[in-house]
Short mmCIF file of C-alpha atoms in Angstrom, two decimals:
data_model
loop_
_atom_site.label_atom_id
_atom_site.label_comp_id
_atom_site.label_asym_id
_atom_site.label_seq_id
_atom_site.Cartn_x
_atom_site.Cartn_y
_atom_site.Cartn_z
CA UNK A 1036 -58.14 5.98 17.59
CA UNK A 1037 -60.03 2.83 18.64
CA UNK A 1038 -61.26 2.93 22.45
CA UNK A 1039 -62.85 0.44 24.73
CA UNK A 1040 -65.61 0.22 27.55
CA UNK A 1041 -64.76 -3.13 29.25
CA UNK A 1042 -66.87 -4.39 32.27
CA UNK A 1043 -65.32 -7.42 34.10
CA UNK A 1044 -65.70 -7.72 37.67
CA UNK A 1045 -62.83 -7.07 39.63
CA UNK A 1046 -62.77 -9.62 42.01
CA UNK A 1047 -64.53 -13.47 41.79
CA UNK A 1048 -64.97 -16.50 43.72
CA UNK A 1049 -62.71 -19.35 42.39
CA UNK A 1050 -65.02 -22.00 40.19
CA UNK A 1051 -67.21 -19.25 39.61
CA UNK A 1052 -68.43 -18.35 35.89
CA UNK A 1053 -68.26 -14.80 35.42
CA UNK A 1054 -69.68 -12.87 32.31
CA UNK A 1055 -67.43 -10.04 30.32
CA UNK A 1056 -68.75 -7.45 28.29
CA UNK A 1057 -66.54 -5.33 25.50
CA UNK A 1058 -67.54 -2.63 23.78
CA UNK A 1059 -64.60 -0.94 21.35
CA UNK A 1060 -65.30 1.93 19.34
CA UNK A 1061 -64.39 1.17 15.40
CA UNK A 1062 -66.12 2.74 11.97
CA UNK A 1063 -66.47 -1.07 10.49
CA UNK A 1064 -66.17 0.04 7.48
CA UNK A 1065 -67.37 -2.74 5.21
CA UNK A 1066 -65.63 -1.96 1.81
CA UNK A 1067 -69.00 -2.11 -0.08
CA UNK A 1068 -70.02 1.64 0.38
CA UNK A 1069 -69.23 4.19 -1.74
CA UNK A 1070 -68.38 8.15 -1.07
CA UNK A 1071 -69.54 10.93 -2.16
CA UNK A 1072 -67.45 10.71 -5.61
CA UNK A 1073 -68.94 7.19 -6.27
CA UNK A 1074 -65.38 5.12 -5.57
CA UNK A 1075 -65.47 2.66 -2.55
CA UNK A 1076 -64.15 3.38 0.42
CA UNK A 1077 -61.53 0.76 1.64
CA UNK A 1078 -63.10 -2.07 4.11
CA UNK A 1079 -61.46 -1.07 7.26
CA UNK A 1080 -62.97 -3.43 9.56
CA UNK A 1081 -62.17 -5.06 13.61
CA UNK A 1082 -60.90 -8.71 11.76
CA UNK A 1083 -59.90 -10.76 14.98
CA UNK A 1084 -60.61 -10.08 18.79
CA UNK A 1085 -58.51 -12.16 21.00
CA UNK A 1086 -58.59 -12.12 25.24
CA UNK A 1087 -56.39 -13.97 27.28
CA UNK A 1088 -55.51 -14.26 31.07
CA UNK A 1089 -51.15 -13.94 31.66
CA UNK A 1090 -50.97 -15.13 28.00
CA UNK A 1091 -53.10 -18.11 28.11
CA UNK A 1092 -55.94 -17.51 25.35
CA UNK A 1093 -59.45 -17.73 27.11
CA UNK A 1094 -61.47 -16.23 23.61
CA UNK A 1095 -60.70 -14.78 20.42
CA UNK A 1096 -63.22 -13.85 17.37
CA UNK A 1097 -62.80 -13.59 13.56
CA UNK A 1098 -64.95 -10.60 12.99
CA UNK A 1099 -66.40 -10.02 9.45
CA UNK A 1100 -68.30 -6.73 7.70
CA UNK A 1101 -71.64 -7.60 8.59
CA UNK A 1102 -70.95 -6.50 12.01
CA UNK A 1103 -71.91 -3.19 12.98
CA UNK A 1104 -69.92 -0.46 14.08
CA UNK A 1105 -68.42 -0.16 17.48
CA UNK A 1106 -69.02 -3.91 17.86
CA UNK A 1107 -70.09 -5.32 21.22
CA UNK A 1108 -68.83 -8.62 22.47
CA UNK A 1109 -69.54 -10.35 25.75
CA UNK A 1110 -68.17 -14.18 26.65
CA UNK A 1111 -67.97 -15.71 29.73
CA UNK A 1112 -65.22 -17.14 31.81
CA UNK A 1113 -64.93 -19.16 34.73
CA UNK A 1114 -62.73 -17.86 37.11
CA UNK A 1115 -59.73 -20.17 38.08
CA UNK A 1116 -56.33 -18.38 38.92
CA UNK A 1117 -56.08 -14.48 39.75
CA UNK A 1118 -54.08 -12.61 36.81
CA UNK A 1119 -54.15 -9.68 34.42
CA UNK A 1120 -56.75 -10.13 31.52
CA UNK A 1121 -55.48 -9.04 27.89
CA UNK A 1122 -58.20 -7.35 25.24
CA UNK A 1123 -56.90 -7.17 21.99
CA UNK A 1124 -58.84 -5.77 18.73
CA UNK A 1125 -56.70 -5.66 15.76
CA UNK A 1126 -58.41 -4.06 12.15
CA UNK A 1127 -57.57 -4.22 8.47
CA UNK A 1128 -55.28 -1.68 8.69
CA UNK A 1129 -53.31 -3.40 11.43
CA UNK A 1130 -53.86 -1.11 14.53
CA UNK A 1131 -54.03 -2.91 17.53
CA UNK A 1132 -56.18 -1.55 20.20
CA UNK A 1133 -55.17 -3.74 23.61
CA UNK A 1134 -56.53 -2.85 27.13
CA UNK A 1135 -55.90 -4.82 30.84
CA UNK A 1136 -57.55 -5.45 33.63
CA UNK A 1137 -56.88 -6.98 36.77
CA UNK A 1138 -58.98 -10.33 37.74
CA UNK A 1139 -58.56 -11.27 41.54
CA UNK A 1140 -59.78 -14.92 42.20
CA UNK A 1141 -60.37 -15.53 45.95
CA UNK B 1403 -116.36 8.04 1.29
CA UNK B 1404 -112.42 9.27 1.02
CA UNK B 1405 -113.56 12.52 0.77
CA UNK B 1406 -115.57 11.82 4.08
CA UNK B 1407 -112.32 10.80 5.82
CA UNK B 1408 -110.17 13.52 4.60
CA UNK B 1409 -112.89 16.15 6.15
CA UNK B 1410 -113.14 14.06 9.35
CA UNK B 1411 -109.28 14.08 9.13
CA UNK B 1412 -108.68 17.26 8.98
CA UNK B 1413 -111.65 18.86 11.50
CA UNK B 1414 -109.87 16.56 14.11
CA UNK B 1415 -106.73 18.03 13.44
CA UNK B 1416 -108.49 21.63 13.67
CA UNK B 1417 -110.29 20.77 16.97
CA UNK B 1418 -107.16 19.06 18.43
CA UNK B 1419 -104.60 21.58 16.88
CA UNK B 1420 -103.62 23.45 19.97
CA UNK B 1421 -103.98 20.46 22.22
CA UNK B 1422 -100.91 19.36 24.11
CA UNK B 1423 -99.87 15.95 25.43
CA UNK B 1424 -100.57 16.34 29.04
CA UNK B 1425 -98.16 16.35 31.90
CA UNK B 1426 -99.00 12.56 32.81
CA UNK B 1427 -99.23 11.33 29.51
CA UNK B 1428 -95.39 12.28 28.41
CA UNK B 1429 -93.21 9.21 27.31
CA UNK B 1430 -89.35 9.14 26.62
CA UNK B 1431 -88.46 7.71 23.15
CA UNK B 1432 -86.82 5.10 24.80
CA UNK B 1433 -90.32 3.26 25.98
CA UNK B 1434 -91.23 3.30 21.95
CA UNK B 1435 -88.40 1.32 21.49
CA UNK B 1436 -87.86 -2.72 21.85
CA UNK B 1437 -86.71 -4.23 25.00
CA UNK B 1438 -83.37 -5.16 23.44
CA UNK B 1439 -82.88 -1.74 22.48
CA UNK B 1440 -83.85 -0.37 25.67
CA UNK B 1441 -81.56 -2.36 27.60
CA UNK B 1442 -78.58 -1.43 25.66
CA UNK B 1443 -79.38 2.27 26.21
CA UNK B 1444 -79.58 0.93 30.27
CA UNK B 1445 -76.43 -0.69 30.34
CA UNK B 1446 -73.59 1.57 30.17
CA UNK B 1447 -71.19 -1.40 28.82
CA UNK B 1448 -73.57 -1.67 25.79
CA UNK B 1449 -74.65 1.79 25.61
CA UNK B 1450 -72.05 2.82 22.38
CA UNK B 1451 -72.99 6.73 23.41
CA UNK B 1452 -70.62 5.95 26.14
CA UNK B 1453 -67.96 5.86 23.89
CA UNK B 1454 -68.30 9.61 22.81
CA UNK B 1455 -68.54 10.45 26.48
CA UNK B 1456 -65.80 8.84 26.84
CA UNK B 1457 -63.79 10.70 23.90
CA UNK B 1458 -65.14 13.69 25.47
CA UNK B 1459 -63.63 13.46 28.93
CA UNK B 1460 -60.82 13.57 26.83
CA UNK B 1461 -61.43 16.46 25.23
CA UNK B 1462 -62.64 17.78 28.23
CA UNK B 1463 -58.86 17.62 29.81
CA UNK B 1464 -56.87 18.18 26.58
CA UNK B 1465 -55.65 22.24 26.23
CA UNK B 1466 -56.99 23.32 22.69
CA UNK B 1467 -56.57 27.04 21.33
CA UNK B 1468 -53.70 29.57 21.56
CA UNK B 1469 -54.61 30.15 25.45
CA UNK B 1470 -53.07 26.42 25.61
CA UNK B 1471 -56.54 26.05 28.16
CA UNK B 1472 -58.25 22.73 28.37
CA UNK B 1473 -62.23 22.83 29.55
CA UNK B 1474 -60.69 21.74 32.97
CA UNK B 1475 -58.37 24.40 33.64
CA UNK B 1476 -61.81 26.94 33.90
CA UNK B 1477 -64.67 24.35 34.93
CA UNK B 1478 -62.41 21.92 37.00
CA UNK B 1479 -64.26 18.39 37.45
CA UNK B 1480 -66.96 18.38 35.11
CA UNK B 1481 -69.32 15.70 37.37
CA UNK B 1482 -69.66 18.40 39.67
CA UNK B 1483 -69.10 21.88 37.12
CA UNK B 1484 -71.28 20.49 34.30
CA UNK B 1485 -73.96 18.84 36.48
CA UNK B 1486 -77.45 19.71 35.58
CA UNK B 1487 -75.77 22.51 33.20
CA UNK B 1488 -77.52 20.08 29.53
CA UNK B 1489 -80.57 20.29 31.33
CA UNK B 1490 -81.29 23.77 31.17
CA UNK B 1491 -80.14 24.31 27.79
CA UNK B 1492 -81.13 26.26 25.16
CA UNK B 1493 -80.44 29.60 27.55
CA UNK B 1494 -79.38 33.00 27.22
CA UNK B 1495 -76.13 33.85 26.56
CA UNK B 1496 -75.14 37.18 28.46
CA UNK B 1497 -72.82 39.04 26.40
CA UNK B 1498 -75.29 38.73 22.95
CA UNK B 1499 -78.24 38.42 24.61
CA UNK B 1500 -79.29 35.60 22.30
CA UNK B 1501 -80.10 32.06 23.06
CA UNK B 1502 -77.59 29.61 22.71
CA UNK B 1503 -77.78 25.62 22.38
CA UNK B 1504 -75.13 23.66 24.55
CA UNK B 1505 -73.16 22.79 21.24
CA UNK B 1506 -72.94 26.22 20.55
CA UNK B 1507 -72.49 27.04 24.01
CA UNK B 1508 -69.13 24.80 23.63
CA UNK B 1509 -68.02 26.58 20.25
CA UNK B 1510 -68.69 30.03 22.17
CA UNK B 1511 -66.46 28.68 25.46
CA UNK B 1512 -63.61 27.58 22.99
CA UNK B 1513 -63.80 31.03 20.66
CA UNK B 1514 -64.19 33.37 23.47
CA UNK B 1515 -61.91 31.50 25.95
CA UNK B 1516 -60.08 29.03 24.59
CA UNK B 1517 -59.09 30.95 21.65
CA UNK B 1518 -59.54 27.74 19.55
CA UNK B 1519 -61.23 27.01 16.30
CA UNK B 1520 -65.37 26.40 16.73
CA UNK B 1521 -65.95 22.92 16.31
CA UNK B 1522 -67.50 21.46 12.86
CA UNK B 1523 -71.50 20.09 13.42
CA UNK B 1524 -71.88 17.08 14.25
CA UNK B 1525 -67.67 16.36 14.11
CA UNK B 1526 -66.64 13.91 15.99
CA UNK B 1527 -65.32 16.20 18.59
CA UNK B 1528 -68.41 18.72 19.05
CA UNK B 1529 -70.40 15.11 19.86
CA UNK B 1530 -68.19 13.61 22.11
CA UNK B 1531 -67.86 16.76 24.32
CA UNK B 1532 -71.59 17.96 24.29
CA UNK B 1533 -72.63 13.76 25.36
CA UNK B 1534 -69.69 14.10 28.18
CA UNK B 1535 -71.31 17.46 29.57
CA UNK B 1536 -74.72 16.66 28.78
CA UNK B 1537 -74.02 13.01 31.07
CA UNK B 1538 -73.06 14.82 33.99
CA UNK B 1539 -77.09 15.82 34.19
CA UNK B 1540 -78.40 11.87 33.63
CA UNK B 1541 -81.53 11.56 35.52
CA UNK B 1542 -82.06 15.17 36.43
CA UNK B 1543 -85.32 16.88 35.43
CA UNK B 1544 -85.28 18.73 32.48
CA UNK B 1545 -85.26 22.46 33.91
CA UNK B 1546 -85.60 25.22 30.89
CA UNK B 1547 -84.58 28.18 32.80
CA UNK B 1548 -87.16 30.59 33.72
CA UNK B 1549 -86.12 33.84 31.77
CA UNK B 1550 -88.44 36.29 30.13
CA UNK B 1551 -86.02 36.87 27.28
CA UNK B 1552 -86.35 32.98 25.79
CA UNK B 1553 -89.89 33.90 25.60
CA UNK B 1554 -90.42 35.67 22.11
CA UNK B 1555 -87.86 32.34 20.92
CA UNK B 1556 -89.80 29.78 22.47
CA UNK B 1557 -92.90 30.79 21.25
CA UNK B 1558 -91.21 31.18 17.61
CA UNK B 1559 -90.14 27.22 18.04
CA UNK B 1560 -93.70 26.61 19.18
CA UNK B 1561 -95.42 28.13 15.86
CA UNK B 1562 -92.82 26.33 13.91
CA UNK B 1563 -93.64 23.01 15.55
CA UNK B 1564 -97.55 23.96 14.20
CA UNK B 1565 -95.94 24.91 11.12
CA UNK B 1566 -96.70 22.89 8.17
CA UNK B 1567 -93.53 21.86 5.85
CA UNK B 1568 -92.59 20.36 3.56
CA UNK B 1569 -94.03 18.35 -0.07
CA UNK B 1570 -96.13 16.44 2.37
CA UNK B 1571 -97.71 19.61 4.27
CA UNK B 1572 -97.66 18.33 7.68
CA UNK B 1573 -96.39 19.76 10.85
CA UNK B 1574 -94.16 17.98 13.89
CA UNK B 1575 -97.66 18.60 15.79
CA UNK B 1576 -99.45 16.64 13.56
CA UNK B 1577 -97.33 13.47 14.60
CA UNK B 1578 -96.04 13.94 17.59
CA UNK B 1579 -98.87 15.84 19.33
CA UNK B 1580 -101.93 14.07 17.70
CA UNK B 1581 -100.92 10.67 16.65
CA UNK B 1582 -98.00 9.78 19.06
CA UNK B 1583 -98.08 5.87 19.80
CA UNK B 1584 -99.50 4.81 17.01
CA UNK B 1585 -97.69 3.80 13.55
CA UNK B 1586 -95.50 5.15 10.81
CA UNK B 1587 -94.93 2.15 8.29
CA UNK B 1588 -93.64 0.04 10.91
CA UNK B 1589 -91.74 2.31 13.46
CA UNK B 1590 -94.19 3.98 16.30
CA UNK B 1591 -94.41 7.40 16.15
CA UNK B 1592 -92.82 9.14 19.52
CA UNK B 1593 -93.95 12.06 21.26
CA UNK B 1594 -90.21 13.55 20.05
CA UNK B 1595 -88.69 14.62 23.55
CA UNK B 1596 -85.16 16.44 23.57
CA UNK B 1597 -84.22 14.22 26.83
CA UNK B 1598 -81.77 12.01 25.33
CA UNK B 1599 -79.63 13.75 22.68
CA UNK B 1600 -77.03 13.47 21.78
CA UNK B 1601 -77.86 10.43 20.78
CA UNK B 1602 -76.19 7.18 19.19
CA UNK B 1603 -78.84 5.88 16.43
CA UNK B 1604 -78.64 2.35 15.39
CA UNK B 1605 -79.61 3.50 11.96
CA UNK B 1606 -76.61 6.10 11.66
CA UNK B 1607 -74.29 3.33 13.29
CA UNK B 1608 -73.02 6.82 15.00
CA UNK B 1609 -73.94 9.56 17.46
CA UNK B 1610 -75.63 12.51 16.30
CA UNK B 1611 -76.99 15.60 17.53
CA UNK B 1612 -80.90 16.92 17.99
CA UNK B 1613 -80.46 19.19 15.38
CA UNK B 1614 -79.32 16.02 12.81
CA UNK B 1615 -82.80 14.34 14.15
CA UNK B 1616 -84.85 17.23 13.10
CA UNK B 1617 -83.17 17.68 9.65
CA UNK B 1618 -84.02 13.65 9.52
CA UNK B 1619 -87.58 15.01 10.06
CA UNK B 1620 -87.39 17.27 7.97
CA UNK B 1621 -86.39 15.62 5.12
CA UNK B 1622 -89.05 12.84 6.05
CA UNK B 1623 -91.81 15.39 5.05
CA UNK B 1624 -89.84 16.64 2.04
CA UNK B 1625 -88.92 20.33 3.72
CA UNK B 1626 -85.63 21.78 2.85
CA UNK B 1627 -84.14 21.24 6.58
CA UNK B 1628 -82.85 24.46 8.08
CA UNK B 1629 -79.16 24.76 8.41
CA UNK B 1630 -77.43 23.78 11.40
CA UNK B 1631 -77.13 25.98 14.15
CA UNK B 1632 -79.67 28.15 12.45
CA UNK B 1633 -81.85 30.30 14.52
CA UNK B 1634 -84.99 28.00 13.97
CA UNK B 1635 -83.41 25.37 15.67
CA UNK B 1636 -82.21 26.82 18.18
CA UNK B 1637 -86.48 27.98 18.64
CA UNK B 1638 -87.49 24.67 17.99
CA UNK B 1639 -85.02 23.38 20.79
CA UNK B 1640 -86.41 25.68 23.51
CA UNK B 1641 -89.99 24.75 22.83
CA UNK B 1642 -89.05 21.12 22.95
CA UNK B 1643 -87.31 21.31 26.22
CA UNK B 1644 -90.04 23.88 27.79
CA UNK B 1645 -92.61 20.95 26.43
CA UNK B 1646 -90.43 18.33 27.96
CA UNK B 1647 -90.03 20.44 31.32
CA UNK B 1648 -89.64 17.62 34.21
CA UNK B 1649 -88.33 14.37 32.51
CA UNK B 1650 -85.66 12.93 33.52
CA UNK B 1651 -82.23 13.36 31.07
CA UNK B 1652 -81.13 10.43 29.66
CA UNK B 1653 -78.19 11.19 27.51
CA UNK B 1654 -76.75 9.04 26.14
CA UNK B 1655 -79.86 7.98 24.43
CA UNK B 1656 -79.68 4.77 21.82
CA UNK B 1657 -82.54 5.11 19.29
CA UNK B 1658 -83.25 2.53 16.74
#
């Protein structure tokens, strides 16, 4: 089960740029190491990270297996409209991992 | 003129073999390490240990075990239960009279009370929960408890630290004591304080437990690494955490 540290401020002053910071927690397997009996193990990688604010895309990433595990991802955003802030991480195997947070511009 | 070195080499070591690092001269891990590393150990956003503390407060409020008790239903709040508690670890546990690590510790609190399964080494699960308890003591002194009966097991972890091992012959003093700051290869040799574990190691992409770091040691000097949860470790821990008496926790620790 994929989790997620996620620091955004809460609140911002409108026109200001603000600076987000994800951290999810995923294996990344690549698909180019092998277990203990020699076969590969299945890539099983993070493949696309999208964000949005009320359903209007603000970022998204195509993630690929040189990443490292539990990849780290931090973007900025400059802060128009109050709303609720969608994270979505979705891997090879198709889980979704999708956390909110509330943005209040002032 | 080798043979000259290897003499001078090893009189210092003789002369300097019971010295210590003094009190002013100790150094976390983390000031070996790069800036970049450092900061993402500082920032609790980048810091990926916080992801197993965070899996642990999970654990720490899910009932395991045919009791159908979760850590919480005992120890209630564990930032005010468990604070200061991974600092004073390895200690005495009353009913065997042995010491006991905090990971075993755990295993003992889930056998005894829980009525659970122990928890594998270095599982998922056995991590997540000792870096949640050990997080609630970030920043507090390292405080080995002052009990007469870790003696006889502290001094065991101190003779193994002098201990030679291994294909290469050389003991954790011999680094860590004598040479600390300067250069293995190219990574700096630290002065190998407990303050930080469990940590998340850049080079396991994962978290892993004290007892994993001084297997990786272990195997670095081509000893057969003692088993985990063996009685040597357990030793070797108290000596490092009566050595490292005073410095601030830090868990979790990143580590390159």
């Amino acid at each position: 089960m994929a989790r997620a540290l996620i620091n955004i401020p809460a609140k911002a002053a409108k026109g200001q740029i603000i600076e987000i910071k994800t951290l999810v927690s995923h294996p990344m397997e690549t698909g180019f190491r092998p277990d203990n009996q020699g076969k590969l193990i299945p890539r099983d990688i993070i493949n696309r990270f999208e964000c949005e604010i009320d359903g209007e895309r603000i970022f998204a990433a195509d993630l690929y297996p040189a990443m490292s595990a539990n990849p780290f991802l931090t973007f900025t955003l400059l802060a128009e409209r109050s709303g609720e802030v969608t994270f979505r991480w979705k891997d090879d195997r198709g889980e979704i991992t999708e956390e909110k947070r509330k943005l209040v511009v002032e | 003129m080798i043979r000259t070195a290897l003499i001078a080499f090893t009189t210092t070591v003789a002369v300097t073999a019971i010295a210590q690092i003094a009190p002013g001269e100790r150094r976390s891990g983390a000031e070996f390490m790069s800036p970049s590393t450092q900061a993402m150990q500082k920032d609790d956003t980048s810091n990926p240990g916080m992801l197993a503390a965070l899996e642990g407060e999970t654990l720490w409020n899910a009932p395991a075990g045919n009791e159908g008790k979760s850590c919480a239903s005992c120890h209630g709040p564990a930032d005010k239960s468990m604070k200061g508690v991974a600092a004073r670890y390895p200690a005495i546990h009353q009913s065997t009279s042995m010491p006991v690590d905090l990971q075993g510790r755990i295993n003992l609190c889930r056998s005894d009370n829980q009525k659970a399964s122990p928890l594998r080494f270095e599982s998922r699960e056995l991590l997540a929960l000792t870096t949640y308890v050990a997080l609630q003591s970030r920043g507090m002194p390292v405080s080995p408890p002052d009990d007469a009966r870790l003696d006889p097991f502290r001094n065991q972890g101190e003779t193994l630290w002098r201990q030679r091992f291994g294909q290469l012959n050389f003991s954790c003093a011999q680094c860590h004591d004598d040479n600390w700051g300067k250069r293995l290869g190219s990574a700096p040799i630290p002065q190998a304080h407990p303050n930080g574990y469990p940590i998340y190691r850049l080079e396991w992409q994962g978290m892993g437990s004290l007892q994993r770091r001084l297997r990786n040691c272990m195997a670095g000097v081509r000893a057969e690494p003692f088993g985990f949860g063996s009685d040597e470790f357990i030793a070797l821990e108290l000596y490092l955490m009566s050595r490292a008496a005073g410095m601030p926790m830090e868990t979790p620790g990143v580590r390159p």
